[in-house]
Short mmCIF file of N, CA and C in Angstrom, two decimals:
data_model
loop_
_atom_site.label_atom_id
_atom_site.label_comp_id
_atom_site.label_asym_id
_atom_site.label_seq_id
_atom_site.Cartn_x
_atom_site.Cartn_y
_atom_site.Cartn_z
N UNK A 1 -35.52 -9.64 17.51
CA UNK A 1 -35.06 -10.58 18.65
C UNK A 1 -34.20 -11.09 17.44
N UNK A 2 -33.24 -11.68 18.09
CA UNK A 2 -31.56 -11.76 17.44
C UNK A 2 -31.75 -13.58 17.06
N UNK A 3 -31.41 -13.68 15.82
CA UNK A 3 -31.42 -15.15 15.11
C UNK A 3 -30.39 -16.01 15.56
N UNK A 4 -30.51 -17.00 15.97
CA UNK A 4 -29.58 -18.04 17.51
C UNK A 4 -28.74 -18.50 16.19
N UNK A 5 -27.13 -17.88 16.07
CA UNK A 5 -26.41 -18.53 14.77
C UNK A 5 -26.14 -19.76 15.02
N UNK A 6 -26.21 -20.41 16.27
CA UNK A 6 -26.00 -21.90 16.94
C UNK A 6 -27.11 -22.96 16.26
N UNK A 7 -28.14 -22.04 15.87
CA UNK A 7 -29.32 -23.19 15.54
C UNK A 7 -29.14 -23.91 14.06
N UNK A 8 -29.29 -25.31 13.99
CA UNK A 8 -28.98 -25.52 12.97
C UNK A 8 -30.50 -26.69 12.40
N UNK A 9 -30.79 -26.21 11.19
CA UNK A 9 -32.18 -26.94 10.64
C UNK A 9 -32.21 -28.21 10.82
N UNK A 10 -33.50 -28.61 10.76
CA UNK A 10 -33.50 -30.37 11.20
C UNK A 10 -33.13 -30.91 9.78
N UNK A 11 -32.38 -32.03 10.18
CA UNK A 11 -32.33 -32.73 8.91
C UNK A 11 -32.89 -33.04 8.01
N UNK A 12 -34.10 -33.67 8.37
CA UNK A 12 -35.51 -33.31 7.00
C UNK A 12 -35.67 -32.43 6.42
N UNK A 13 -35.41 -31.19 7.14
CA UNK A 13 -35.99 -30.28 6.06
C UNK A 13 -34.78 -29.78 5.21
N UNK A 14 -33.46 -30.31 5.30
CA UNK A 14 -32.57 -30.25 4.75
C UNK A 14 -32.54 -30.95 3.34
N UNK A 15 -32.67 -32.61 3.58
CA UNK A 15 -32.85 -33.31 2.43
C UNK A 15 -34.21 -33.65 1.98
N UNK A 16 -34.87 -33.15 1.59
CA UNK A 16 -36.22 -33.26 1.33
C UNK A 16 -35.99 -34.61 0.03
N UNK A 17 -34.90 -35.66 0.09
CA UNK A 17 -35.39 -36.76 -0.56
C UNK A 17 -36.41 -37.62 -0.38
N UNK A 18 -37.56 -37.62 -1.73
CA UNK A 18 -38.35 -38.75 -1.05
C UNK A 18 -38.21 -40.04 -0.70
N UNK A 19 -39.20 -40.88 -0.12
CA UNK A 19 -38.82 -41.99 0.36
C UNK A 19 -39.22 -43.02 -0.84
N UNK A 20 -38.44 -43.89 -1.33
CA UNK A 20 -38.67 -45.06 -2.16
C UNK A 20 -39.46 -45.81 -1.72
N UNK A 21 -40.36 -46.27 -2.95
CA UNK A 21 -41.21 -47.54 -2.50
C UNK A 21 -41.18 -48.87 -2.31
N UNK A 22 -39.81 -48.86 -2.89
CA UNK A 22 -39.09 -50.24 -2.54
C UNK A 22 -38.12 -50.20 -1.32
N UNK A 23 -38.12 -51.05 -0.81
CA UNK A 23 -37.15 -51.47 0.10
C UNK A 23 -36.48 -53.06 -0.49
N UNK A 24 -35.08 -53.26 -0.98
CA UNK A 24 -34.53 -54.27 -1.16
C UNK A 24 -33.74 -54.84 -0.39
N UNK A 25 -34.02 -55.04 1.13
CA UNK A 25 -33.46 -55.98 1.96
C UNK A 25 -33.31 -57.16 1.38
N UNK A 26 -34.82 -57.87 1.50
CA UNK A 26 -34.52 -59.28 1.46
C UNK A 26 -33.84 -59.57 -0.43
N UNK A 27 -33.83 -58.62 -1.09
CA UNK A 27 -33.47 -59.22 -2.22
C UNK A 27 -31.75 -59.07 -2.28
N UNK A 28 -31.49 -57.73 -1.23
CA UNK A 28 -29.58 -58.02 -1.14
C UNK A 28 -29.50 -59.08 -0.16
N UNK A 29 -30.35 -59.68 0.61
CA UNK A 29 -30.12 -60.55 1.56
C UNK A 29 -30.07 -62.17 0.33
N UNK A 30 -30.84 -62.34 -0.26
CA UNK A 30 -31.21 -63.59 -1.24
C UNK A 30 -29.78 -63.77 -2.19
N UNK A 31 -29.64 -62.49 -2.68
CA UNK A 31 -28.33 -62.13 -4.03
C UNK A 31 -27.31 -62.16 -3.22
N UNK A 32 -26.76 -62.26 -1.83
CA UNK A 32 -25.30 -62.26 -1.30
C UNK A 32 -24.59 -61.58 -1.99
N UNK A 33 -24.82 -60.53 -1.60
CA UNK A 33 -23.40 -59.91 -2.97
C UNK A 33 -23.22 -59.65 -3.80
N UNK A 34 -23.78 -60.74 -4.55
CA UNK A 34 -23.99 -60.52 -6.60
C UNK A 34 -25.11 -59.50 -6.81
N UNK A 35 -24.44 -58.48 -7.50
CA UNK A 35 -25.40 -57.08 -8.04
C UNK A 35 -25.71 -57.28 -9.74
N UNK A 36 -25.19 -58.57 -9.87
CA UNK A 36 -25.75 -58.67 -11.06
C UNK A 36 -26.51 -59.91 -11.51
N UNK A 37 -27.07 -60.59 -9.97
CA UNK A 37 -28.47 -61.64 -9.70
C UNK A 37 -29.56 -60.24 -9.18
N UNK A 38 -28.96 -59.31 -8.09
CA UNK A 38 -30.08 -58.32 -7.88
C UNK A 38 -30.32 -57.34 -9.13
N UNK A 39 -29.75 -57.14 -10.41
CA UNK A 39 -29.88 -56.75 -11.08
C UNK A 39 -31.40 -57.54 -12.12
N UNK A 40 -30.63 -58.38 -12.19
CA UNK A 40 -31.19 -59.41 -13.29
C UNK A 40 -32.69 -59.86 -12.92
N UNK A 41 -32.76 -59.73 -11.17
CA UNK A 41 -34.39 -59.68 -10.58
C UNK A 41 -35.35 -58.73 -10.88
N UNK A 42 -34.53 -57.31 -11.17
CA UNK A 42 -35.17 -56.16 -11.07
C UNK A 42 -35.43 -56.24 -12.21
N UNK A 43 -35.07 -56.19 -13.39
CA UNK A 43 -34.87 -55.95 -14.60
C UNK A 43 -36.18 -57.24 -14.92
N UNK A 44 -36.09 -58.31 -14.70
CA UNK A 44 -37.35 -59.60 -14.75
C UNK A 44 -38.95 -58.93 -14.13
N UNK A 45 -38.79 -57.77 -13.15
CA UNK A 45 -40.09 -57.38 -12.65
C UNK A 45 -40.37 -56.44 -13.59
N UNK A 46 -39.32 -55.72 -14.19
CA UNK A 46 -39.94 -54.35 -14.44
C UNK A 46 -40.53 -55.06 -16.03
N UNK A 47 -39.66 -55.72 -16.90
CA UNK A 47 -40.42 -56.69 -17.75
C UNK A 47 -41.63 -57.13 -17.80
N UNK A 48 -41.36 -57.85 -16.76
CA UNK A 48 -42.85 -58.83 -16.13
C UNK A 48 -44.16 -58.01 -16.04
N UNK A 49 -44.13 -56.70 -15.60
CA UNK A 49 -45.28 -56.24 -14.67
C UNK A 49 -46.20 -55.55 -15.29
N UNK A 50 -46.38 -54.98 -16.66
CA UNK A 50 -47.12 -54.95 -17.50
C UNK A 50 -47.68 -55.96 -18.16
N UNK A 51 -47.08 -56.87 -18.45
CA UNK A 51 -48.02 -58.37 -18.87
C UNK A 51 -49.05 -58.58 -17.58
N UNK A 52 -48.70 -58.52 -16.23
CA UNK A 52 -48.87 -59.12 -15.34
C UNK A 52 -50.09 -58.25 -14.85
N UNK A 53 -50.15 -56.86 -15.41
CA UNK A 53 -51.41 -55.81 -14.93
C UNK A 53 -52.40 -56.19 -16.00
N UNK A 54 -51.85 -56.15 -17.52
CA UNK A 54 -52.43 -56.43 -19.00
C UNK A 54 -53.56 -57.62 -18.37
N UNK A 55 -52.74 -58.96 -17.61
CA UNK A 55 -53.58 -59.88 -17.73
C UNK A 55 -54.46 -59.90 -16.82
N UNK A 56 -54.28 -59.44 -15.34
CA UNK A 56 -55.09 -58.91 -14.46
C UNK A 56 -56.82 -58.22 -14.92
N UNK A 57 -56.35 -57.55 -15.59
CA UNK A 57 -57.24 -56.55 -16.48
C UNK A 57 -58.24 -57.26 -17.41
N UNK A 58 -57.33 -58.37 -18.16
CA UNK A 58 -57.94 -59.34 -19.04
C UNK A 58 -59.28 -60.67 -18.21
N UNK A 59 -58.68 -60.87 -17.26
CA UNK A 59 -59.51 -61.27 -16.33
C UNK A 59 -60.32 -60.73 -16.16
N UNK A 60 -60.51 -59.63 -15.39
CA UNK A 60 -61.28 -59.34 -14.97
C UNK A 60 -62.90 -59.14 -15.95
N UNK A 61 -61.84 -58.11 -17.04
CA UNK A 61 -63.16 -58.06 -18.13
C UNK A 61 -63.67 -59.38 -18.38
N UNK A 62 -63.38 -60.65 -18.51
CA UNK A 62 -63.99 -62.04 -18.63
C UNK A 62 -64.65 -62.25 -17.54
N UNK A 63 -64.13 -61.52 -15.87
CA UNK A 63 -65.27 -62.12 -15.06
C UNK A 63 -64.51 -63.32 -14.71
N UNK A 64 -63.37 -63.41 -14.51
CA UNK A 64 -62.55 -64.65 -14.34
C UNK A 64 -62.17 -64.47 -12.50
N UNK A 65 -62.78 -64.34 -11.55
CA UNK A 65 -62.46 -64.03 -10.44
C UNK A 65 -61.56 -65.38 -10.00
N UNK A 66 -61.48 -66.04 -10.38
CA UNK A 66 -60.47 -67.46 -9.43
C UNK A 66 -58.72 -66.98 -10.41
N UNK A 67 -59.28 -66.46 -11.74
CA UNK A 67 -57.95 -65.97 -12.39
C UNK A 67 -57.20 -65.05 -11.45
N UNK A 68 -57.94 -63.94 -11.41
CA UNK A 68 -57.74 -62.63 -10.70
C UNK A 68 -56.99 -62.92 -9.43
N UNK A 69 -57.73 -63.67 -8.62
CA UNK A 69 -56.89 -64.01 -7.56
C UNK A 69 -55.55 -64.85 -7.50
N UNK A 70 -55.39 -66.02 -8.50
CA UNK A 70 -54.32 -66.60 -8.19
C UNK A 70 -53.44 -65.80 -9.46
N UNK A 71 -53.46 -65.02 -10.09
CA UNK A 71 -52.43 -64.01 -10.56
C UNK A 71 -51.91 -62.91 -9.91
N UNK A 72 -52.73 -62.40 -9.00
CA UNK A 72 -52.57 -61.27 -7.91
C UNK A 72 -51.84 -62.44 -6.70
N UNK A 73 -52.27 -63.26 -6.48
CA UNK A 73 -51.36 -63.95 -5.77
C UNK A 73 -49.86 -64.45 -5.77
N UNK A 74 -50.12 -64.71 -7.07
CA UNK A 74 -48.32 -64.93 -7.58
C UNK A 74 -47.37 -63.64 -7.78
N UNK A 75 -48.00 -62.88 -7.89
CA UNK A 75 -47.75 -61.33 -8.44
C UNK A 75 -47.02 -60.49 -6.70
N UNK A 76 -48.24 -60.80 -5.99
CA UNK A 76 -47.79 -60.54 -4.87
C UNK A 76 -46.86 -60.50 -3.92
N UNK A 77 -46.40 -62.56 -4.23
CA UNK A 77 -45.20 -62.97 -3.77
C UNK A 77 -43.95 -62.24 -4.64
N UNK A 78 -44.24 -61.80 -5.52
CA UNK A 78 -42.91 -61.18 -6.65
C UNK A 78 -42.91 -59.95 -6.07
N UNK A 79 -43.51 -58.69 -5.38
CA UNK A 79 -43.64 -57.79 -4.44
C UNK A 79 -42.97 -57.87 -3.66
N UNK A 80 -43.36 -58.90 -2.99
CA UNK A 80 -42.68 -58.74 -0.99
C UNK A 80 -41.30 -59.31 -1.47
N UNK A 81 -40.64 -60.02 -2.51
CA UNK A 81 -39.50 -60.16 -2.51
C UNK A 81 -38.99 -59.09 -2.98
N UNK A 82 -39.12 -57.98 -3.70
CA UNK A 82 -38.66 -56.84 -4.00
C UNK A 82 -38.79 -55.57 -3.29
N UNK A 83 -40.04 -56.18 -2.40
CA UNK A 83 -39.64 -55.09 -0.94
C UNK A 83 -40.39 -53.92 -1.85
N UNK A 84 -41.75 -54.51 -1.99
CA UNK A 84 -42.94 -53.34 -2.25
C UNK A 84 -44.20 -53.29 -1.46
N UNK A 85 -44.15 -52.93 -0.38
CA UNK A 85 -44.89 -53.19 0.82
C UNK A 85 -46.28 -52.61 0.20
N UNK A 86 -46.39 -51.31 -0.53
CA UNK A 86 -47.71 -50.70 -0.63
C UNK A 86 -48.17 -51.77 -2.10
N UNK A 87 -47.29 -52.12 -2.97
CA UNK A 87 -48.51 -52.96 -3.96
C UNK A 87 -48.47 -54.24 -3.51
N UNK A 88 -47.50 -54.73 -2.50
CA UNK A 88 -48.21 -56.23 -1.88
C UNK A 88 -49.25 -55.64 -1.32
N UNK A 89 -49.54 -54.76 -0.30
CA UNK A 89 -50.64 -54.87 0.49
C UNK A 89 -51.95 -54.70 -0.85
N UNK A 90 -51.92 -54.22 -1.60
CA UNK A 90 -52.79 -53.71 -2.36
C UNK A 90 -52.79 -55.04 -3.79
N UNK A 91 -52.14 -55.76 -3.75
CA UNK A 91 -51.97 -57.05 -4.26
C UNK A 91 -53.20 -58.30 -3.46
N UNK A 92 -52.86 -58.05 -1.90
CA UNK A 92 -53.47 -58.98 -1.54
C UNK A 92 -55.18 -58.20 -1.30
N UNK A 93 -55.18 -57.02 -1.19
CA UNK A 93 -56.33 -56.49 -1.31
C UNK A 93 -57.41 -57.10 -2.34
N UNK A 94 -56.86 -57.45 -3.34
CA UNK A 94 -57.33 -58.22 -5.00
C UNK A 94 -57.39 -59.21 -4.60
N UNK A 95 -56.74 -60.05 -4.53
CA UNK A 95 -56.67 -61.48 -3.76
C UNK A 95 -57.82 -61.66 -3.37
N UNK A 96 -58.00 -60.97 -1.96
CA UNK A 96 -58.95 -61.38 -1.00
C UNK A 96 -60.49 -61.39 -1.93
N UNK A 97 -60.38 -59.55 -2.41
CA UNK A 97 -61.75 -59.24 -3.16
C UNK A 97 -62.28 -59.90 -4.09
N UNK A 98 -60.94 -61.05 -5.03
CA UNK A 98 -61.31 -61.71 -5.78
C UNK A 98 -61.95 -62.95 -5.39
N UNK A 99 -61.38 -63.74 -4.31
CA UNK A 99 -61.93 -64.66 -3.70
C UNK A 99 -63.67 -64.62 -2.95
N UNK A 100 -63.95 -63.38 -3.17
CA UNK A 100 -65.57 -63.04 -2.12
C UNK A 100 -66.49 -62.89 -3.35
N UNK A 101 -65.45 -63.01 -4.62
CA UNK A 101 -66.40 -62.89 -6.15
C UNK A 101 -67.59 -61.86 -6.45
N UNK A 102 -67.33 -60.96 -5.61
CA UNK A 102 -68.46 -59.69 -5.37
C UNK A 102 -67.51 -58.49 -5.74
N UNK A 103 -68.19 -56.90 -5.67
CA UNK A 103 -67.82 -55.72 -5.72
C UNK A 103 -66.98 -55.53 -7.02
N UNK A 104 -67.86 -55.48 -8.33
CA UNK A 104 -66.99 -55.42 -9.64
C UNK A 104 -66.32 -54.13 -9.43
N UNK A 105 -67.12 -53.10 -8.67
CA UNK A 105 -66.63 -51.36 -9.07
C UNK A 105 -65.88 -51.46 -8.09
N UNK A 106 -65.43 -51.89 -6.48
CA UNK A 106 -64.26 -51.78 -5.79
C UNK A 106 -62.77 -52.66 -6.36
N UNK A 107 -63.36 -53.71 -7.49
CA UNK A 107 -62.37 -54.18 -8.02
C UNK A 107 -61.85 -53.55 -9.49
N UNK A 108 -62.74 -52.43 -9.73
CA UNK A 108 -61.81 -52.12 -11.07
C UNK A 108 -60.77 -50.86 -10.26
N UNK A 109 -61.38 -50.16 -9.40
CA UNK A 109 -60.91 -49.47 -8.81
C UNK A 109 -59.37 -49.76 -8.40
N UNK A 110 -59.36 -50.96 -7.54
CA UNK A 110 -57.83 -51.20 -7.43
C UNK A 110 -56.88 -52.14 -8.57
N UNK A 111 -57.88 -52.31 -9.54
CA UNK A 111 -56.75 -52.82 -10.34
C UNK A 111 -56.15 -51.61 -11.07
N UNK A 112 -57.30 -50.32 -11.35
CA UNK A 112 -56.66 -49.27 -11.58
C UNK A 112 -55.54 -48.78 -10.92
N UNK A 113 -55.45 -48.78 -9.72
CA UNK A 113 -54.63 -48.11 -8.52
C UNK A 113 -53.30 -49.16 -8.77
N UNK A 114 -53.56 -50.31 -9.44
CA UNK A 114 -52.27 -51.60 -9.16
C UNK A 114 -51.63 -51.06 -10.75
N UNK A 115 -52.63 -50.66 -11.23
CA UNK A 115 -51.44 -49.96 -12.44
C UNK A 115 -50.81 -49.09 -12.64
N UNK A 116 -51.37 -47.87 -11.94
CA UNK A 116 -51.37 -46.73 -11.80
C UNK A 116 -49.90 -46.86 -10.89
N UNK A 117 -49.50 -47.52 -9.51
CA UNK A 117 -48.25 -47.65 -8.69
C UNK A 117 -47.53 -48.60 -9.30
N UNK A 118 -47.91 -49.54 -10.33
CA UNK A 118 -47.16 -50.51 -10.59
C UNK A 118 -46.00 -49.45 -11.74
N UNK A 119 -46.73 -48.61 -12.80
CA UNK A 119 -46.27 -47.87 -13.70
C UNK A 119 -45.14 -46.91 -13.03
N UNK A 120 -45.67 -46.54 -11.61
CA UNK A 120 -44.39 -45.24 -11.14
C UNK A 120 -43.25 -46.36 -10.60
N UNK A 121 -43.31 -47.68 -10.19
CA UNK A 121 -42.78 -48.28 -9.19
C UNK A 121 -41.30 -48.78 -10.90
N UNK A 122 -42.24 -49.15 -11.83
CA UNK A 122 -41.59 -49.54 -12.84
C UNK A 122 -40.62 -48.52 -13.20
N UNK A 123 -41.21 -47.30 -13.52
CA UNK A 123 -40.28 -46.09 -14.03
C UNK A 123 -39.13 -45.95 -12.99
N UNK A 124 -39.49 -46.16 -11.37
CA UNK A 124 -38.67 -45.42 -10.47
C UNK A 124 -37.50 -46.32 -10.67
N UNK A 125 -37.48 -47.66 -10.84
CA UNK A 125 -36.59 -48.82 -11.00
C UNK A 125 -35.51 -48.64 -11.79
N UNK A 126 -36.07 -48.76 -13.49
CA UNK A 126 -35.71 -47.99 -14.55
C UNK A 126 -34.67 -47.20 -14.04
N UNK A 127 -35.24 -45.46 -13.56
CA UNK A 127 -34.09 -44.83 -13.30
C UNK A 127 -33.53 -44.95 -12.13
N UNK A 128 -33.90 -45.38 -11.22
CA UNK A 128 -32.72 -46.06 -9.82
C UNK A 128 -31.48 -46.52 -10.45
N UNK A 129 -31.86 -48.07 -10.95
CA UNK A 129 -30.81 -48.72 -11.31
C UNK A 129 -30.28 -48.60 -12.94
N UNK A 130 -30.80 -48.01 -13.55
CA UNK A 130 -30.68 -47.93 -15.03
C UNK A 130 -31.04 -48.95 -16.02
N UNK A 131 -31.79 -49.68 -15.03
CA UNK A 131 -32.49 -50.66 -16.50
C UNK A 131 -32.25 -50.24 -17.46
N UNK A 132 -32.67 -51.42 -18.36
CA UNK A 132 -33.19 -51.46 -20.08
C UNK A 132 -35.00 -50.99 -20.10
N UNK A 133 -34.69 -50.36 -20.49
CA UNK A 133 -36.14 -49.89 -21.35
C UNK A 133 -36.56 -50.76 -22.44
N UNK A 134 -36.11 -51.61 -22.95
CA UNK A 134 -36.47 -52.41 -23.75
C UNK A 134 -38.17 -53.18 -23.32
N UNK A 135 -38.36 -52.49 -22.71
CA UNK A 135 -40.11 -53.22 -22.22
C UNK A 135 -40.76 -52.63 -23.21
N UNK A 136 -42.28 -53.00 -22.70
CA UNK A 136 -43.19 -52.81 -23.26
C UNK A 136 -43.38 -50.93 -23.19
N UNK A 137 -43.41 -50.49 -23.97
CA UNK A 137 -43.13 -49.07 -23.51
C UNK A 137 -44.66 -48.53 -23.19
N UNK A 138 -45.66 -49.32 -23.36
CA UNK A 138 -47.14 -48.74 -23.25
C UNK A 138 -47.05 -49.62 -21.70
N UNK A 139 -46.91 -48.78 -20.84
CA UNK A 139 -46.70 -49.34 -19.17
C UNK A 139 -48.31 -48.47 -18.62
N UNK A 140 -49.22 -47.50 -18.84
CA UNK A 140 -50.45 -47.85 -19.14
C UNK A 140 -51.22 -48.65 -19.96
N UNK A 141 -51.20 -49.53 -19.12
CA UNK A 141 -52.24 -50.61 -20.42
C UNK A 141 -53.68 -50.21 -20.09
#
């Protein structure tokens, strides 16, 4: 059987670029072309995220369900603005579970998933946008 010389591989087989976990469309619209503002917002997110994870975990240790709910709600808004849908959904699940005030085992798992995912996204943003790495070096809180 002869190979077809005119056959071209599918584009997906040529470009194995992984999908980004963020989508900056909303941030791009909001910044109206001001790249320095966009970088400033991303830098804030990168610097603030480890503290948010630490706060969520501390509130969990204190059995502060309302504190978890409020922190997750606020952080979820930031995630929506930055366009990190998977983390926004996870934050929404944490917020909902906290409002139900039950299932500590599931909450512990969700918080661990959040920490791992945030660590990944923060590193991705630092690399993709050359952001300052003068952040809490201990991303794994």
